[in-house]
Coordinates of C-alpha atoms in Angstrom, one line a residue:
Chain S
M1 CA 5.0 159.7 274.8
S2 CA 4.2 156.5 273.1
N3 CA 5.2 157.6 269.6
Q4 CA 8.7 158.4 270.7
P5 CA 11.5 156.0 269.6
S6 CA 13.0 153.8 272.3
L7 CA 16.1 155.0 274.0
N8 CA 18.2 152.5 272.1
D9 CA 16.8 153.6 268.8
Y10 CA 17.3 157.2 269.7
I11 CA 20.9 156.5 270.6
E12 CA 21.5 154.5 267.4
D13 CA 19.9 157.2 265.2
I14 CA 22.3 159.8 266.7
S15 CA 25.2 157.5 266.4
D16 CA 24.5 157.0 262.7
L17 CA 24.0 160.7 262.1
I18 CA 27.4 161.4 263.7
T19 CA 29.1 158.8 261.6
S20 CA 27.7 160.1 258.3
S21 CA 28.4 163.7 259.3
L22 CA 32.0 162.8 260.2
L23 CA 32.4 161.3 256.7
E24 CA 31.1 164.6 255.2
I25 CA 33.5 166.6 257.3
F26 CA 36.4 164.4 256.1
P27 CA 35.4 163.8 252.5
S28 CA 37.6 161.4 250.4
N29 CA 38.7 164.3 248.1
W30 CA 39.8 166.5 251.0
D31 CA 43.1 168.2 250.2
V32 CA 45.3 166.8 252.9
P33 CA 48.0 164.1 252.7
S34 CA 46.1 160.9 252.1
N35 CA 47.8 158.9 254.9
L36 CA 46.9 161.6 257.4
K37 CA 43.3 161.6 256.4
E38 CA 43.2 157.8 256.6
S39 CA 44.8 157.7 260.0
M40 CA 42.3 160.3 261.4
T41 CA 39.3 158.6 259.9
Y42 CA 40.5 155.2 260.9
S43 CA 40.1 156.1 264.6
L44 CA 37.0 158.3 264.1
L45 CA 35.2 155.4 262.6
A46 CA 36.6 152.7 264.9
G47 CA 33.3 152.0 266.5
G48 CA 33.0 154.5 269.4
K49 CA 29.7 154.7 271.3
R50 CA 29.4 158.5 270.4
L51 CA 28.4 159.3 273.9
R52 CA 29.7 162.8 273.8
P53 CA 27.9 163.7 270.6
L54 CA 24.8 162.1 272.1
L55 CA 25.1 164.5 275.0
V56 CA 25.4 167.6 272.7
I57 CA 22.4 166.7 270.8
T58 CA 20.3 165.6 273.7
A59 CA 21.0 168.8 275.6
C60 CA 20.1 170.9 272.5
E61 CA 16.8 169.0 272.1
A62 CA 16.1 169.2 275.8
L63 CA 15.8 172.9 275.3
G64 CA 13.7 172.6 272.2
G65 CA 16.7 173.1 269.8
R66 CA 16.9 171.3 266.4
R67 CA 19.3 168.4 266.1
E68 CA 20.6 169.6 262.7
V69 CA 22.1 172.7 264.2
A70 CA 24.2 170.8 266.8
I71 CA 25.8 168.3 264.4
E72 CA 29.1 170.1 263.9
A73 CA 29.6 170.7 267.6
A74 CA 28.8 167.1 268.2
C75 CA 31.4 166.0 265.7
S76 CA 33.9 168.4 267.2
V77 CA 33.7 166.8 270.6
E78 CA 34.0 163.4 269.0
M79 CA 37.2 164.5 267.3
V80 CA 38.6 165.8 270.6
H81 CA 37.7 162.5 272.3
T82 CA 39.2 160.5 269.5
Y83 CA 42.5 162.5 269.5
S84 CA 42.8 161.9 273.3
L85 CA 42.4 158.1 272.8
I86 CA 45.0 158.0 270.0
H87 CA 47.6 159.9 272.1
D88 CA 46.6 157.9 275.2
D89 CA 47.3 154.6 273.4
L90 CA 50.8 155.6 272.3
P91 CA 53.7 153.5 273.6
A92 CA 55.0 156.4 275.7
M93 CA 51.5 156.6 277.4
D94 CA 49.3 153.5 278.0
D95 CA 51.0 151.5 275.2
D96 CA 47.9 149.7 274.0
D97 CA 47.8 147.6 270.9
Y98 CA 44.1 147.2 270.7
R99 CA 41.0 149.4 271.4
R100 CA 37.5 148.1 271.0
G101 CA 38.9 145.0 269.4
K102 CA 40.7 146.9 266.6
L103 CA 44.4 147.7 266.3
T104 CA 45.2 151.1 267.8
N105 CA 46.2 154.0 265.5
H106 CA 49.9 153.7 266.0
K107 CA 49.9 150.0 265.4
V108 CA 48.5 150.6 261.9
Y109 CA 50.0 153.9 260.9
G110 CA 53.1 154.2 263.1
E111 CA 53.8 156.4 266.1
A112 CA 54.7 159.6 264.2
M113 CA 51.5 159.5 262.1
A114 CA 49.4 158.7 265.2
I115 CA 50.8 161.8 267.0
L116 CA 50.1 164.0 264.0
A117 CA 46.6 162.4 263.5
G118 CA 45.8 163.3 267.1
D119 CA 47.1 166.9 266.6
G120 CA 45.1 167.2 263.4
L121 CA 41.9 166.0 265.0
L122 CA 42.3 168.3 267.9
T123 CA 42.9 171.3 265.7
H124 CA 40.2 170.5 263.2
A125 CA 37.7 170.2 266.1
F126 CA 38.0 174.0 266.5
F127 CA 37.6 174.5 262.8
S128 CA 34.5 172.5 262.6
L129 CA 33.1 174.4 265.7
A130 CA 33.9 177.8 264.3
Q131 CA 31.8 177.0 261.2
I132 CA 28.5 176.9 263.0
A133 CA 28.1 180.6 263.2
R134 CA 28.1 181.0 259.4
K135 CA 26.4 177.7 258.7
H136 CA 23.5 177.9 261.1
G137 CA 23.3 181.6 261.9
I138 CA 24.2 181.1 265.5
P139 CA 25.4 184.4 267.0
S140 CA 29.2 184.7 267.0
D141 CA 29.4 185.6 270.7
R142 CA 27.7 182.3 271.5
V143 CA 29.9 180.3 269.2
L144 CA 32.9 182.0 270.7
A145 CA 31.8 181.0 274.2
I146 CA 31.6 177.4 273.0
V147 CA 35.1 177.6 271.6
E148 CA 36.4 179.0 274.9
D149 CA 34.5 176.2 276.8
L150 CA 36.1 173.5 274.6
A151 CA 39.6 175.0 275.0
E152 CA 39.1 175.1 278.7
M153 CA 37.5 171.7 279.2
A154 CA 39.9 169.9 276.9
G155 CA 43.0 171.8 277.8
P156 CA 45.6 172.0 280.7
R157 CA 42.9 172.8 283.3
G158 CA 40.6 170.1 281.8
M159 CA 41.2 166.9 280.1
V160 CA 44.9 167.2 279.5
G161 CA 45.4 168.1 283.2
G162 CA 43.4 165.0 284.1
Q163 CA 45.5 162.9 281.9
V164 CA 48.7 164.1 283.5
A165 CA 47.3 163.6 287.0
D166 CA 46.2 160.1 285.9
M167 CA 49.7 159.3 284.6
E168 CA 51.3 160.5 287.8
G169 CA 48.7 158.9 289.9
E170 CA 49.6 155.5 288.8
Q171 CA 52.9 156.0 290.6
G172 CA 51.3 156.5 294.0
L173 CA 47.9 158.0 294.5
T174 CA 47.1 158.4 298.1
S175 CA 43.6 159.8 298.4
I176 CA 40.1 159.5 296.9
S177 CA 40.0 163.3 296.3
Q178 CA 43.0 162.9 294.0
L179 CA 41.2 160.2 292.2
E180 CA 38.1 162.4 291.9
Y181 CA 40.3 165.1 290.4
I182 CA 41.4 162.6 287.7
H183 CA 38.0 161.3 286.9
T184 CA 36.5 164.8 286.9
H185 CA 39.0 166.2 284.4
K186 CA 39.7 163.1 282.4
T187 CA 36.0 162.2 281.9
S188 CA 33.5 164.7 283.3
D189 CA 35.0 167.8 281.6
L190 CA 34.2 166.6 278.1
F191 CA 30.8 165.5 279.2
I192 CA 30.2 168.9 280.6
F193 CA 31.5 170.6 277.5
S194 CA 29.2 168.5 275.4
L195 CA 26.1 169.4 277.4
I196 CA 26.8 173.1 277.7
A197 CA 27.7 173.3 274.0
G198 CA 24.3 171.7 273.1
G199 CA 22.7 174.1 275.6
R200 CA 24.4 177.2 274.2
I201 CA 23.4 176.2 270.6
A202 CA 19.8 176.0 271.7
G203 CA 20.1 179.4 273.4
A204 CA 20.1 178.2 277.1
D205 CA 20.2 180.9 279.8
E206 CA 22.9 180.8 282.4
A207 CA 20.7 178.9 284.9
K208 CA 20.2 176.1 282.4
I209 CA 23.9 176.1 281.6
T210 CA 24.7 175.8 285.3
A211 CA 22.3 172.9 285.6
L212 CA 23.8 171.1 282.5
R213 CA 27.3 171.7 284.0
S214 CA 26.3 170.1 287.3
F215 CA 24.5 167.2 285.4
G216 CA 27.7 166.6 283.4
H217 CA 29.9 166.6 286.4
H218 CA 27.7 164.0 288.2
I219 CA 27.1 161.7 285.3
G220 CA 30.8 161.9 284.3
L221 CA 31.9 160.8 287.7
A222 CA 29.3 158.1 287.9
F223 CA 30.3 156.8 284.5
Q224 CA 33.9 156.6 285.5
I225 CA 33.2 154.8 288.8
Q226 CA 31.0 152.4 286.8
D227 CA 34.0 151.8 284.6
D228 CA 36.1 151.0 287.7
I229 CA 33.4 148.6 288.8
L230 CA 33.1 146.9 285.4
D231 CA 36.9 146.4 285.3
L232 CA 36.6 144.5 288.5
I233 CA 33.5 142.4 288.0
G234 CA 32.4 142.9 284.4
D235 CA 32.0 140.3 281.7
E236 CA 35.0 140.2 279.4
A237 CA 33.0 139.0 276.4
K238 CA 30.6 142.0 276.7
L239 CA 33.3 144.5 277.5
G240 CA 35.5 143.4 274.6
K241 CA 38.6 143.6 276.8
K242 CA 40.3 141.9 279.7
T243 CA 39.0 142.7 283.2
Q244 CA 41.0 143.2 286.3
S245 CA 43.5 145.4 284.4
D246 CA 43.4 148.1 287.1
V247 CA 44.4 145.6 289.7
K248 CA 47.1 144.2 287.6
Q249 CA 48.5 147.6 286.8
D250 CA 48.3 148.7 290.4
K251 CA 45.8 151.4 289.5
V252 CA 43.8 152.9 292.3
T253 CA 40.1 153.0 291.8
Y254 CA 36.9 153.8 293.7
P255 CA 36.4 150.1 294.7
Y256 CA 40.1 150.2 296.0
F257 CA 39.3 153.1 298.2
I258 CA 35.8 152.5 299.4
G259 CA 35.0 149.0 298.4
L260 CA 32.7 147.6 295.7
D261 CA 29.3 148.0 297.5
E262 CA 30.0 151.6 298.5
S263 CA 31.1 152.3 295.0
K264 CA 27.8 151.1 293.6
L265 CA 26.0 153.2 296.1
E266 CA 28.1 156.2 295.0
V267 CA 27.1 155.6 291.4
A268 CA 23.5 155.6 292.4
R269 CA 23.8 158.7 294.5
L270 CA 25.6 160.7 291.7
T271 CA 23.0 159.6 289.1
H272 CA 20.2 160.6 291.4
E273 CA 21.7 164.0 292.0
A274 CA 22.3 164.5 288.3
K275 CA 18.7 163.8 287.5
R276 CA 17.4 166.0 290.4
V277 CA 19.3 169.0 289.0
I278 CA 17.8 168.6 285.6
I279 CA 14.3 168.1 286.9
E280 CA 14.5 171.2 289.1
A281 CA 15.9 173.4 286.4
G282 CA 12.7 173.1 284.4
F283 CA 13.9 172.0 280.9
P284 CA 11.1 171.9 278.4
H285 CA 12.0 168.3 277.3
P286 CA 14.1 166.7 280.0
E287 CA 13.1 163.1 279.4
R288 CA 16.1 161.9 277.3
L289 CA 18.6 163.5 279.6
L290 CA 17.1 161.6 282.5
E291 CA 17.1 158.4 280.6
I292 CA 20.7 158.9 279.5
A293 CA 21.8 159.4 283.1
D294 CA 20.5 155.9 283.9
Y295 CA 21.7 154.4 280.7
L296 CA 25.3 155.4 281.3
V297 CA 25.5 153.5 284.6
N298 CA 23.3 150.6 283.8
R299 CA 25.5 149.5 280.8
D300 CA 27.4 146.3 281.1
H301 CA 30.1 147.3 278.6
Chain B
M1 CA 61.4 208.6 261.0
S2 CA 64.6 209.3 263.1
N3 CA 62.9 208.9 266.5
Q4 CA 61.9 205.3 265.7
P5 CA 63.8 202.6 267.5
S6 CA 66.1 200.5 265.3
L7 CA 64.7 197.2 263.9
N8 CA 66.8 195.2 266.4
D9 CA 65.4 197.2 269.3
Y10 CA 61.9 196.9 267.9
I11 CA 62.2 193.1 267.6
E12 CA 63.8 192.9 271.1
D13 CA 61.0 195.0 272.6
I14 CA 58.4 192.7 271.2
S15 CA 60.2 189.6 272.2
D16 CA 60.4 190.8 275.8
L17 CA 56.8 191.8 275.8
I18 CA 55.8 188.3 274.6
T19 CA 57.9 186.6 277.2
S20 CA 56.4 188.6 280.0
S21 CA 52.9 188.1 278.6
L22 CA 53.4 184.3 278.4
L23 CA 54.4 184.4 282.1
E24 CA 51.2 186.2 282.9
I25 CA 49.2 183.7 280.9
F26 CA 50.8 180.8 282.7
P27 CA 51.1 182.2 286.3
S28 CA 52.9 180.1 288.9
N29 CA 49.7 179.7 290.9
W30 CA 47.7 178.4 287.9
D31 CA 45.6 175.4 288.9
V32 CA 47.0 172.7 286.7
P33 CA 49.3 169.8 287.6
S34 CA 52.6 171.5 288.4
N35 CA 54.7 169.2 286.1
L36 CA 52.5 169.9 283.2
K37 CA 52.8 173.6 283.7
E38 CA 56.6 173.3 284.1
S39 CA 56.9 171.3 281.0
M40 CA 54.8 173.7 278.9
T41 CA 56.6 176.8 280.2
Y42 CA 60.1 175.2 279.8
S43 CA 59.6 175.0 276.1
L44 CA 57.8 178.4 275.8
L45 CA 60.7 180.1 277.5
A46 CA 63.5 178.1 275.8
G47 CA 64.8 181.1 273.9
G48 CA 62.7 181.2 270.7
K49 CA 63.1 184.2 268.4
R50 CA 59.3 185.1 268.7
L51 CA 59.1 185.6 264.9
R52 CA 55.5 184.7 264.7
P53 CA 54.4 187.0 267.5
L54 CA 56.5 189.7 265.8
L55 CA 54.5 189.2 262.7
V56 CA 51.1 189.5 264.5
I57 CA 52.1 192.7 266.2
T58 CA 53.8 194.3 263.2
A59 CA 50.8 193.5 261.0
C60 CA 48.5 195.1 263.6
E61 CA 50.7 198.2 263.8
A62 CA 51.1 198.5 260.1
L63 CA 47.3 199.1 260.0
G64 CA 47.5 201.6 262.9
G65 CA 46.3 199.1 265.5
R66 CA 47.6 199.2 269.1
R67 CA 50.2 196.5 270.1
E68 CA 48.5 195.8 273.4
V69 CA 45.4 194.5 271.7
A70 CA 47.3 191.9 269.7
I71 CA 49.3 190.4 272.6
E72 CA 47.0 187.4 273.3
A73 CA 46.9 186.4 269.6
A74 CA 50.7 186.8 269.5
C75 CA 51.1 184.5 272.5
S76 CA 48.6 182.0 271.0
V77 CA 50.6 181.6 267.8
E78 CA 53.8 181.1 269.9
M79 CA 52.0 178.4 271.9
V80 CA 51.1 176.6 268.6
H81 CA 54.6 177.0 267.3
T82 CA 56.1 175.7 270.5
Y83 CA 53.7 172.7 270.6
S84 CA 54.8 171.8 267.1
L85 CA 58.4 171.9 268.0
I86 CA 57.8 169.7 271.1
H87 CA 56.0 167.0 269.1
D88 CA 58.5 167.4 266.2
D89 CA 61.4 166.6 268.5
L90 CA 59.9 163.4 269.9
P91 CA 61.7 160.1 269.4
A92 CA 59.0 158.9 267.0
M93 CA 59.4 162.0 264.9
D94 CA 62.8 163.8 264.5
D95 CA 64.3 162.3 267.7
D96 CA 66.2 165.4 268.7
D97 CA 67.9 165.7 272.1
Y98 CA 68.7 169.4 271.8
R99 CA 67.0 172.5 270.5
R100 CA 68.6 175.9 270.6
G101 CA 71.4 174.4 272.8
K102 CA 68.9 173.2 275.5
L103 CA 67.6 169.7 276.1
T104 CA 64.4 169.0 274.2
N105 CA 61.2 168.7 276.2
H106 CA 61.0 164.9 276.3
K107 CA 64.6 164.7 277.4
V108 CA 63.7 166.7 280.5
Y109 CA 60.1 165.6 281.3
G110 CA 59.8 162.3 279.5
E111 CA 57.9 161.4 276.3
A112 CA 54.4 161.1 277.8
M113 CA 54.6 164.5 279.4
A114 CA 56.0 166.1 276.2
I115 CA 53.1 164.7 274.2
L116 CA 50.6 166.1 276.8
A117 CA 52.5 169.5 277.1
G118 CA 52.2 169.8 273.3
D119 CA 48.5 168.9 273.5
G120 CA 48.0 171.4 276.3
L121 CA 49.7 174.3 274.5
L122 CA 47.8 173.7 271.3
T123 CA 44.5 173.7 273.2
H124 CA 45.3 176.6 275.4
A125 CA 46.2 178.7 272.3
F126 CA 42.5 178.6 271.4
F127 CA 41.6 179.6 274.9
S128 CA 43.9 182.6 274.9
L129 CA 42.6 183.6 271.5
A130 CA 39.0 183.4 272.5
Q131 CA 39.7 185.9 275.4
I132 CA 40.4 188.9 273.2
A133 CA 36.7 189.6 272.4
R134 CA 35.9 190.2 276.0
K135 CA 39.3 191.6 277.0
H136 CA 39.7 194.2 274.2
G137 CA 36.2 194.6 272.9
I138 CA 37.1 193.1 269.5
P139 CA 33.8 192.1 267.8
S140 CA 33.1 188.4 268.2
D141 CA 32.7 187.7 264.5
R142 CA 36.2 189.0 263.9
V143 CA 37.6 186.9 266.8
L144 CA 35.8 183.8 265.5
A145 CA 37.3 184.4 262.0
I146 CA 40.8 184.4 263.7
V147 CA 39.9 181.1 265.5
E148 CA 38.9 179.6 262.2
D149 CA 42.1 180.8 260.5
L150 CA 44.2 179.3 263.3
A151 CA 42.4 176.0 263.1
E152 CA 42.8 175.9 259.3
M153 CA 46.5 177.1 259.1
A154 CA 47.7 174.9 262.0
G155 CA 45.5 171.9 261.2
P156 CA 45.4 169.0 258.7
R157 CA 45.2 171.3 255.7
G158 CA 48.0 173.5 257.2
M159 CA 50.9 172.9 259.5
V160 CA 50.0 169.3 260.5
G161 CA 49.6 168.4 256.8
G162 CA 53.0 170.0 256.0
Q163 CA 54.5 168.0 258.8
V164 CA 53.1 164.7 257.4
A165 CA 54.3 165.5 253.9
D166 CA 57.8 166.4 255.3
M167 CA 57.9 163.1 257.2
E168 CA 56.9 161.1 254.1
G169 CA 59.1 163.3 251.9
E170 CA 62.3 162.2 253.6
Q171 CA 61.5 158.7 252.2
G172 CA 61.7 159.9 248.6
L173 CA 60.6 163.3 247.5
T174 CA 60.8 163.6 243.7
S175 CA 59.8 167.2 242.8
I176 CA 60.4 170.8 243.8
S177 CA 56.6 171.3 243.9
Q178 CA 56.3 168.6 246.6
L179 CA 59.0 170.5 248.5
E180 CA 57.2 173.7 248.1
Y181 CA 54.1 172.1 249.5
I182 CA 56.0 171.1 252.6
H183 CA 57.6 174.5 253.1
T184 CA 54.3 176.3 252.5
H185 CA 52.4 174.3 255.0
K186 CA 55.1 173.6 257.6
T187 CA 56.3 177.2 257.7
S188 CA 54.3 179.7 255.6
D189 CA 50.9 178.8 257.0
L190 CA 51.7 179.9 260.6
F191 CA 53.4 183.1 259.2
I192 CA 50.2 183.8 257.2
F193 CA 48.1 183.1 260.2
S194 CA 50.2 185.5 262.3
L195 CA 49.9 188.3 259.8
I196 CA 46.2 188.0 259.1
A197 CA 45.4 187.7 262.8
G198 CA 47.2 191.0 263.4
G199 CA 45.4 192.5 260.4
R200 CA 42.0 191.3 261.6
I201 CA 42.6 192.6 265.1
A202 CA 43.4 196.0 263.6
G203 CA 40.2 195.9 261.5
A204 CA 41.8 195.2 258.1
D205 CA 39.5 195.0 255.1
E206 CA 39.6 192.0 252.8
A207 CA 42.0 193.6 250.3
K208 CA 44.6 194.1 253.1
I209 CA 44.0 190.6 254.5
T210 CA 44.7 189.2 251.0
A211 CA 47.9 191.3 250.8
L212 CA 49.0 190.0 254.2
R213 CA 48.3 186.5 253.1
S214 CA 50.4 186.8 250.0
F215 CA 53.2 188.5 252.0
G216 CA 53.2 185.7 254.5
H217 CA 53.3 183.0 251.8
H218 CA 56.3 184.6 250.1
I219 CA 58.4 185.4 253.3
G220 CA 57.6 182.0 254.7
L221 CA 58.9 180.3 251.7
A222 CA 61.9 182.6 251.5
F223 CA 62.6 182.0 255.2
Q224 CA 62.5 178.2 254.7
I225 CA 64.8 178.2 251.6
Q226 CA 67.2 180.4 253.6
D227 CA 67.1 177.7 256.2
D228 CA 68.1 175.2 253.6
I229 CA 71.0 177.4 252.5
L230 CA 72.2 178.0 256.0
D231 CA 72.2 174.3 256.7
L232 CA 74.5 173.9 253.7
I233 CA 76.9 176.9 254.1
G234 CA 76.1 178.5 257.5
D235 CA 78.4 179.0 260.5
E236 CA 77.8 176.3 263.1
A237 CA 78.8 178.6 266.0
K238 CA 76.2 181.3 265.0
L239 CA 73.5 178.7 264.1
G240 CA 74.0 176.9 267.4
K241 CA 73.7 173.6 265.6
K242 CA 75.5 171.3 263.2
T243 CA 75.3 172.2 259.6
Q244 CA 75.0 169.7 256.7
S245 CA 72.3 167.8 258.6
D246 CA 70.0 167.8 255.6
V247 CA 72.7 166.2 253.4
K248 CA 73.5 163.6 256.1
Q249 CA 69.8 162.8 256.6
D250 CA 69.2 162.6 252.8
K251 CA 66.7 165.4 253.1
V252 CA 65.9 167.1 249.8
T253 CA 66.2 170.9 249.8
Y254 CA 66.0 173.8 247.4
P255 CA 69.8 173.7 246.9
Y256 CA 69.5 170.0 246.1
F257 CA 67.0 170.6 243.4
I258 CA 68.1 173.9 241.8
G259 CA 71.6 174.5 243.2
L260 CA 72.9 177.1 245.7
D261 CA 73.1 180.1 243.5
E262 CA 69.6 179.6 242.1
S263 CA 68.3 179.1 245.6
K264 CA 69.8 182.5 246.7
L265 CA 68.1 184.1 243.7
E266 CA 64.8 182.5 244.6
V267 CA 65.0 183.9 248.1
A268 CA 65.7 187.4 246.7
R269 CA 62.8 187.1 244.2
L270 CA 60.3 185.9 246.9
T271 CA 61.4 188.7 249.3
H272 CA 61.0 191.3 246.5
E273 CA 57.6 190.0 245.6
A274 CA 56.5 190.0 249.3
K275 CA 57.5 193.7 249.7
R276 CA 55.9 194.7 246.4
V277 CA 52.5 193.3 247.5
I278 CA 52.7 195.3 250.8
I279 CA 53.8 198.5 249.1
E280 CA 51.0 198.3 246.5
A281 CA 48.3 197.5 249.1
G282 CA 48.7 201.0 250.7
F283 CA 49.2 200.2 254.4
P284 CA 49.3 203.3 256.6
H285 CA 52.6 202.1 258.2
P286 CA 54.2 199.5 256.1
E287 CA 57.9 200.2 257.1
R288 CA 58.4 197.5 259.7
L289 CA 56.8 194.8 257.5
L290 CA 59.2 195.7 254.7
E291 CA 62.2 195.7 257.1
I292 CA 61.1 192.3 258.5
A293 CA 60.9 190.7 255.0
D294 CA 64.6 191.6 254.6
Y295 CA 65.5 190.7 258.1
L296 CA 64.2 187.1 257.8
V297 CA 66.5 186.3 254.9
N298 CA 69.5 188.3 255.9
R299 CA 70.0 186.5 259.2
D300 CA 73.0 184.2 259.6
H301 CA 71.3 182.1 262.3

């Protein structure tokens, strides 16, 4: 379709939409302690790529749903992702001073506020999500299913579990299946949530939800292996961070287990499989989903 | 009603029910990293008084609802309360080594795991809550309203906001209205959530919800002022912790602002007002709610 914006413009449009919507969700006159609000918005607006909101909206549009209806869910997943980064950067966890070239939350606001800002973002994600029934007339049982999905994918069996496994893994991971567990839960689970949330908002049937789940699992894993690869051979200037950090921290990675070439092949295989599932599921507008599968692994930062 | 159990037996029954239900929600074969599960259950089973679950169930029963239907919501609020204690005890926050005579979570499992256990409990509270539509046939819109309440009362405008204000307050609180803000959000908000969740589960109309909200606000504040009083003049053996900690930490309290006698009068006034609201709202079975209002402030630990 020649009148369609390019993928880059499409991604940038959605990223801008999410940033302005987050500013509306956290207005300057919001009645919460001002330092807490500052701390939360600091990280929300710290220049993330908005990949998860992109997945929510693209899945919704792939089914013919309207973008406007998916905004709050897209913002919710960005809040959850942001909280996880804030807590992850804490001294007791990864102890990072910088993220995307900016000081991490606790370096600006202190550790206590960073913990609470993370807690606040996680909790408010559910608030924002619960609104969509009233705001857009989406049936309550569908919204409740999305709430349950988020709690599952972001919780102990999902992202938090992946985080714990990752933390423990650094101290002696022995198999690639353990590494896959970590990648699946640390990364794929929120990708999956984003996709099925967009799908449910657009009224997807269970077959489509299953396809989106499989797509998310595959692109999430491919994305994470690509991260391992970029850490090994990426361009520091483009990445905005030092490479070889995994090797220096004795982190096990896909290249560590199966080598660089085999890891690249695995990324290609996973991406191909992700696209196959979407093509076969018969979405009315699958193009952007397919483009995004490639985009996620062709990036150089 | 002479065949009714005593208040103490009633409270103990509910406490036992919550403990056994939490064990069912976190079964030993649950598929999450075992250290994460241990860390979460350690704090959940560390001997809390289960006051918030008590409020959920009592509010439900005051409206003629069945206890069984309110269990998951009661467990959810206990998870949220427990997460807040775990994060509150962290070195970056209150830096406490003991709670209720037991080592705090991070002293046993380390700081990183304590942060993640808190995150996991907060997230899983929403999962457990979302279940009740399917499990007990409660209408989805009602369950969604409870989800929204929890996210509001536990989030930036609620408990997390109170926590931030408390943290900043220690560095120079100047008015009793600021202290009331802290108490309201740090304590009353989860009390209010518990009561209106129990009410919604039992199908309360908006007038009853408003009464439960007011009741929760008043007993929460009374409870917290009583805490201030016990810290000043309580029995260390019964409390299981050192008294005078507020004075030593330069914390401002109600007795600091208005004196001990006036604080006791305020507790009595708030409790009276809480009970008046419930009596006038015409609940079918208000007795336990009224008893609990007295129980919360007559305690010596």
